[in-house]
Amino acid sequence: MAAALKEFAANGFAGARTDAIARRAHVNERMIFYCFESKEGLYRAVLKQKLAAKAAMIESTPDKDFTSSLITGFDECCDDADSLRMWQWEALDKTNRKLVAEEERRAVLQSEVARWRRAKASGILPADADEEMLLLVSCALRVFPLILPQVVSLVTGMDPLDPEFRGRWTACLEWIGQRLLVPAVKSGDEPDGKEKGPVKARKQSPPRTAAGGGRH
């Protein structure tokens, strides 16, 4: 499975070769077809393994807040860039091939949407937050440095996997998360009921200022 992940990440589904995977894994190529029936079957198995791990993480942290999800999501992408590259190869595929494990992927993403929907219902997120768009924003912030590393290099002179950059991006994600979705204070929370102007935001804890604040 690890050998297949490396090959699919390097060459995409169309370009990956089962003989190359077999060499990486030090097995007979026929074993791939015996165990998975086809290259697509192996591709599906690799994806489902990753999706199962993601689903288990979401289930185990049902109350994770938006800021924490940004930070841990970025860390996960950095630690598993090969999976992200598989998705990038799919985006470049112009053959209109049906997505492998499409329903499994949709289920995992919808579980994330459901998390933000519950957070909105409980008042943790503003009532006007669009939970589907919020997930897309979250995905974009998690993966941007890794899918366009040349932009990171041009702006900062660093590689996105450099510990210093990871620390700075983590601090930035925390800063964004704390300001992007601050619930409005209920009128009953206003001191003496004297606040007549714009509704104040709840006080947030200050973001970490150290550049190396993220997991390295």
Tab-separated table of C-alpha atoms in Angstrom:
chain	number	residue	atom	x	y	z
A	1	MET	CA	0.000	0.000	0.000
A	2	ALA	CA	2.840	2.406	0.845
A	3	ALA	CA	4.586	1.565	-2.425
A	4	ALA	CA	1.379	2.179	-4.350
A	5	LEU	CA	0.857	5.541	-2.640
A	6	LYS	CA	4.333	6.659	-3.700
A	7	GLU	CA	3.817	5.553	-7.297
A	8	PHE	CA	0.362	7.115	-7.642
A	9	ALA	CA	1.631	10.351	-6.079
A	10	ALA	CA	4.579	10.488	-8.470
A	11	ASN	CA	2.726	9.626	-11.685
A	12	GLY	CA	-1.008	9.804	-11.108
A	13	PHE	CA	-3.430	6.967	-11.748
A	14	ALA	CA	-2.947	6.954	-15.520
A	15	GLY	CA	0.837	7.090	-15.391
A	16	ALA	CA	1.390	4.679	-12.506
A	17	ARG	CA	2.654	1.206	-13.419
A	18	THR	CA	1.892	-1.916	-11.440
A	19	ASP	CA	5.323	-3.354	-12.234
A	20	ALA	CA	6.916	-0.260	-10.677
A	21	ILE	CA	4.714	-0.661	-7.595
A	22	ALA	CA	5.717	-4.315	-7.331
A	23	ARG	CA	9.397	-3.383	-7.503
A	24	ARG	CA	8.955	-0.747	-4.810
A	25	ALA	CA	7.160	-3.254	-2.579
A	26	HIS	CA	9.522	-6.147	-3.409
A	27	VAL	CA	6.655	-8.410	-4.412
A	28	ASN	CA	5.647	-10.283	-7.544
A	29	GLU	CA	3.451	-8.096	-9.764
A	30	ARG	CA	0.892	-10.915	-9.987
A	31	MET	CA	0.230	-10.494	-6.269
A	32	ILE	CA	-1.177	-7.034	-6.927
A	33	PHE	CA	-3.816	-8.449	-9.230
A	34	TYR	CA	-4.450	-11.385	-6.904
A	35	CYS	CA	-5.118	-9.068	-3.956
A	36	PHE	CA	-6.732	-6.060	-5.682
A	37	GLU	CA	-7.862	-7.411	-9.083
A	38	SER	CA	-6.712	-4.327	-10.993
A	39	LYS	CA	-4.698	-1.125	-10.769
A	40	GLU	CA	-7.942	0.712	-10.036
A	41	GLY	CA	-8.667	-1.733	-7.225
A	42	LEU	CA	-5.304	-0.919	-5.670
A	43	TYR	CA	-5.891	2.820	-6.150
A	44	ARG	CA	-9.270	2.478	-4.454
A	45	ALA	CA	-7.717	0.561	-1.542
A	46	VAL	CA	-5.093	3.260	-0.997
A	47	LEU	CA	-7.746	5.986	-1.002
A	48	LYS	CA	-10.083	4.075	1.306
A	49	GLN	CA	-7.261	3.528	3.796
A	50	LYS	CA	-6.634	7.277	3.950
A	51	LEU	CA	-10.345	8.096	4.061
A	52	ALA	CA	-10.928	5.678	6.916
A	53	ALA	CA	-8.181	7.349	8.939
A	54	LYS	CA	-9.689	10.789	8.240
A	55	ALA	CA	-13.194	9.642	9.150
A	56	ALA	CA	-11.936	8.152	12.423
A	57	MET	CA	-10.203	11.430	13.272
A	58	ILE	CA	-13.365	13.453	12.628
A	59	GLU	CA	-15.456	11.046	14.681
A	60	SER	CA	-13.012	11.167	17.595
A	61	THR	CA	-12.967	14.982	17.681
A	62	PRO	CA	-16.616	16.001	17.142
A	63	ASP	CA	-16.218	19.315	18.981
A	64	LYS	CA	-13.013	20.515	17.336
A	65	ASP	CA	-13.222	24.230	16.594
A	66	PHE	CA	-12.557	25.866	13.239
A	67	THR	CA	-9.148	27.257	14.178
A	68	SER	CA	-7.868	23.920	15.456
A	69	SER	CA	-9.137	22.167	12.343
A	70	LEU	CA	-7.152	24.575	10.160
A	71	ILE	CA	-3.947	23.969	12.088
A	72	THR	CA	-4.210	20.194	12.363
A	73	GLY	CA	-5.411	19.961	8.753
A	74	PHE	CA	-2.314	21.787	7.532
A	75	ASP	CA	-0.099	19.537	9.646
A	76	GLU	CA	-1.784	16.451	8.203
A	77	CYS	CA	-1.237	17.692	4.640
A	78	CYS	CA	2.437	18.371	5.343
A	79	ASP	CA	2.882	14.915	6.849
A	80	ASP	CA	1.027	13.191	3.998
A	81	ALA	CA	1.816	15.234	0.893
A	82	ASP	CA	1.621	12.099	-1.279
A	83	SER	CA	-2.132	11.805	-0.738
A	84	LEU	CA	-2.562	15.458	-1.703
A	85	ARG	CA	-0.578	14.840	-4.906
A	86	MET	CA	-2.943	12.005	-5.832
A	87	TRP	CA	-5.836	14.467	-5.664
A	88	GLN	CA	-3.841	16.984	-7.730
A	89	TRP	CA	-3.253	14.414	-10.463
A	90	GLU	CA	-6.996	13.786	-10.576
A	91	ALA	CA	-7.649	17.512	-10.987
A	92	LEU	CA	-5.337	17.545	-14.014
A	93	ASP	CA	-7.054	14.547	-15.630
A	94	LYS	CA	-9.163	15.767	-18.582
A	95	THR	CA	-10.642	12.381	-19.490
A	96	ASN	CA	-13.734	12.862	-17.317
A	97	ARG	CA	-13.000	9.521	-15.671
A	98	LYS	CA	-15.361	8.804	-12.793
A	99	LEU	CA	-13.754	9.516	-9.443
A	100	VAL	CA	-12.550	6.391	-7.697
A	101	ALA	CA	-14.166	5.943	-4.249
A	102	GLU	CA	-16.400	8.923	-4.965
A	103	GLU	CA	-19.090	8.041	-2.440
A	104	GLU	CA	-16.564	7.337	0.315
A	105	ARG	CA	-14.930	10.718	-0.282
A	106	ARG	CA	-18.261	12.522	-0.299
A	107	ALA	CA	-19.204	10.884	2.998
A	108	VAL	CA	-16.025	12.084	4.715
A	109	LEU	CA	-16.393	15.628	3.419
A	110	GLN	CA	-20.069	15.732	4.376
A	111	SER	CA	-19.146	14.663	7.900
A	112	GLU	CA	-16.985	17.779	8.101
A	113	VAL	CA	-19.870	19.901	6.805
A	114	ALA	CA	-22.089	18.336	9.469
A	115	ARG	CA	-19.583	19.335	12.151
A	116	TRP	CA	-19.832	23.013	11.161
A	117	ARG	CA	-23.605	22.722	10.879
A	118	ARG	CA	-23.770	21.499	14.479
A	119	ALA	CA	-21.422	24.286	15.558
A	120	LYS	CA	-23.708	26.843	13.913
A	121	ALA	CA	-26.800	25.352	15.544
A	122	SER	CA	-25.163	25.541	18.969
A	123	GLY	CA	-24.128	29.174	18.478
A	124	ILE	CA	-20.384	28.521	18.226
A	125	LEU	CA	-20.438	29.808	14.651
A	126	PRO	CA	-22.467	32.786	13.387
A	127	ALA	CA	-25.955	31.948	12.149
A	128	ASP	CA	-25.171	33.342	8.684
A	129	ALA	CA	-22.124	31.085	8.155
A	130	ASP	CA	-22.405	28.829	5.084
A	131	GLU	CA	-21.004	25.528	6.317
A	132	GLU	CA	-20.265	24.156	2.833
A	133	MET	CA	-18.397	27.289	1.768
A	134	LEU	CA	-16.656	27.288	5.127
A	135	LEU	CA	-15.288	23.803	4.445
A	136	LEU	CA	-13.993	24.922	1.038
A	137	VAL	CA	-12.265	27.906	2.672
A	138	SER	CA	-10.749	25.558	5.238
A	139	CYS	CA	-9.504	23.178	2.530
A	140	ALA	CA	-7.974	26.049	0.575
A	141	LEU	CA	-6.075	27.373	3.598
A	142	ARG	CA	-4.794	23.913	4.532
A	143	VAL	CA	-3.388	22.983	1.123
A	144	PHE	CA	-2.419	26.221	-0.624
A	145	PRO	CA	1.293	26.291	0.371
A	146	LEU	CA	1.701	22.674	-0.733
A	147	ILE	CA	-0.060	22.868	-4.086
A	148	LEU	CA	1.671	26.125	-5.099
A	149	PRO	CA	5.086	25.885	-3.414
A	150	GLN	CA	6.606	28.200	-6.017
A	151	VAL	CA	4.402	31.041	-4.730
A	152	VAL	CA	5.569	30.353	-1.183
A	153	SER	CA	9.171	30.458	-2.385
A	154	LEU	CA	8.692	33.690	-4.342
A	155	VAL	CA	7.007	35.453	-1.415
A	156	THR	CA	9.020	34.119	1.530
A	157	GLY	CA	12.120	32.494	0.036
A	158	MET	CA	11.228	29.284	1.896
A	159	ASP	CA	9.997	25.809	1.095
A	160	PRO	CA	6.489	25.088	2.477
A	161	LEU	CA	7.863	22.104	4.414
A	162	ASP	CA	10.585	24.199	6.038
A	163	PRO	CA	9.910	24.170	9.809
A	164	GLU	CA	10.191	27.953	9.938
A	165	PHE	CA	7.562	28.413	7.235
A	166	ARG	CA	5.298	25.819	8.835
A	167	GLY	CA	5.501	27.717	12.098
A	168	ARG	CA	4.668	31.028	10.428
A	169	TRP	CA	1.787	29.561	8.429
A	170	THR	CA	0.407	27.856	11.542
A	171	ALA	CA	0.487	31.182	13.399
A	172	CYS	CA	-1.264	32.816	10.428
A	173	LEU	CA	-3.949	30.113	10.378
A	174	GLU	CA	-4.554	30.691	14.067
A	175	TRP	CA	-4.830	34.427	13.487
A	176	ILE	CA	-7.292	33.908	10.606
A	177	GLY	CA	-9.338	31.341	12.484
A	178	GLN	CA	-9.756	33.560	15.514
A	179	ARG	CA	-10.997	36.472	13.405
A	180	LEU	CA	-12.875	34.845	10.551
A	181	LEU	CA	-15.822	33.472	12.487
A	182	VAL	CA	-16.323	35.353	15.737
A	183	PRO	CA	-19.900	34.820	16.967
A	184	ALA	CA	-21.857	37.959	17.762
A	185	VAL	CA	-22.407	38.723	21.438
A	186	LYS	CA	-26.023	38.296	22.480
A	187	SER	CA	-27.714	41.454	23.667
A	188	GLY	CA	-28.078	39.942	27.150
A	189	ASP	CA	-24.297	39.721	27.389
A	190	GLU	CA	-23.789	43.430	26.896
A	191	PRO	CA	-22.916	45.265	30.117
A	192	ASP	CA	-25.929	47.120	31.594
A	193	GLY	CA	-27.652	46.901	28.215
A	194	LYS	CA	-26.044	50.209	27.214
A	195	GLU	CA	-24.358	49.115	24.030
A	196	LYS	CA	-26.351	50.701	21.221
A	197	GLY	CA	-23.776	50.633	18.429
A	198	PRO	CA	-22.451	47.733	16.365
A	199	VAL	CA	-22.507	44.413	18.185
A	200	LYS	CA	-19.223	43.651	19.838
A	201	ALA	CA	-17.327	40.457	19.108
A	202	ARG	CA	-16.499	38.062	21.913
A	203	LYS	CA	-12.997	38.484	23.181
A	204	GLN	CA	-10.647	35.909	21.706
A	205	SER	CA	-7.445	34.637	23.216
A	206	PRO	CA	-4.420	36.273	21.552
A	207	PRO	CA	-2.749	34.286	18.748
A	208	ARG	CA	0.614	32.739	19.292
A	209	THR	CA	3.345	35.076	18.191
A	210	ALA	CA	6.278	32.685	18.003
A	211	ALA	CA	7.163	31.747	14.450
A	212	GLY	CA	7.622	28.155	15.415
A	213	GLY	CA	4.247	27.858	17.104
A	214	GLY	CA	3.106	24.888	14.959
A	215	ARG	CA	4.024	21.266	15.142
A	216	HIS	CA	7.301	20.703	13.326
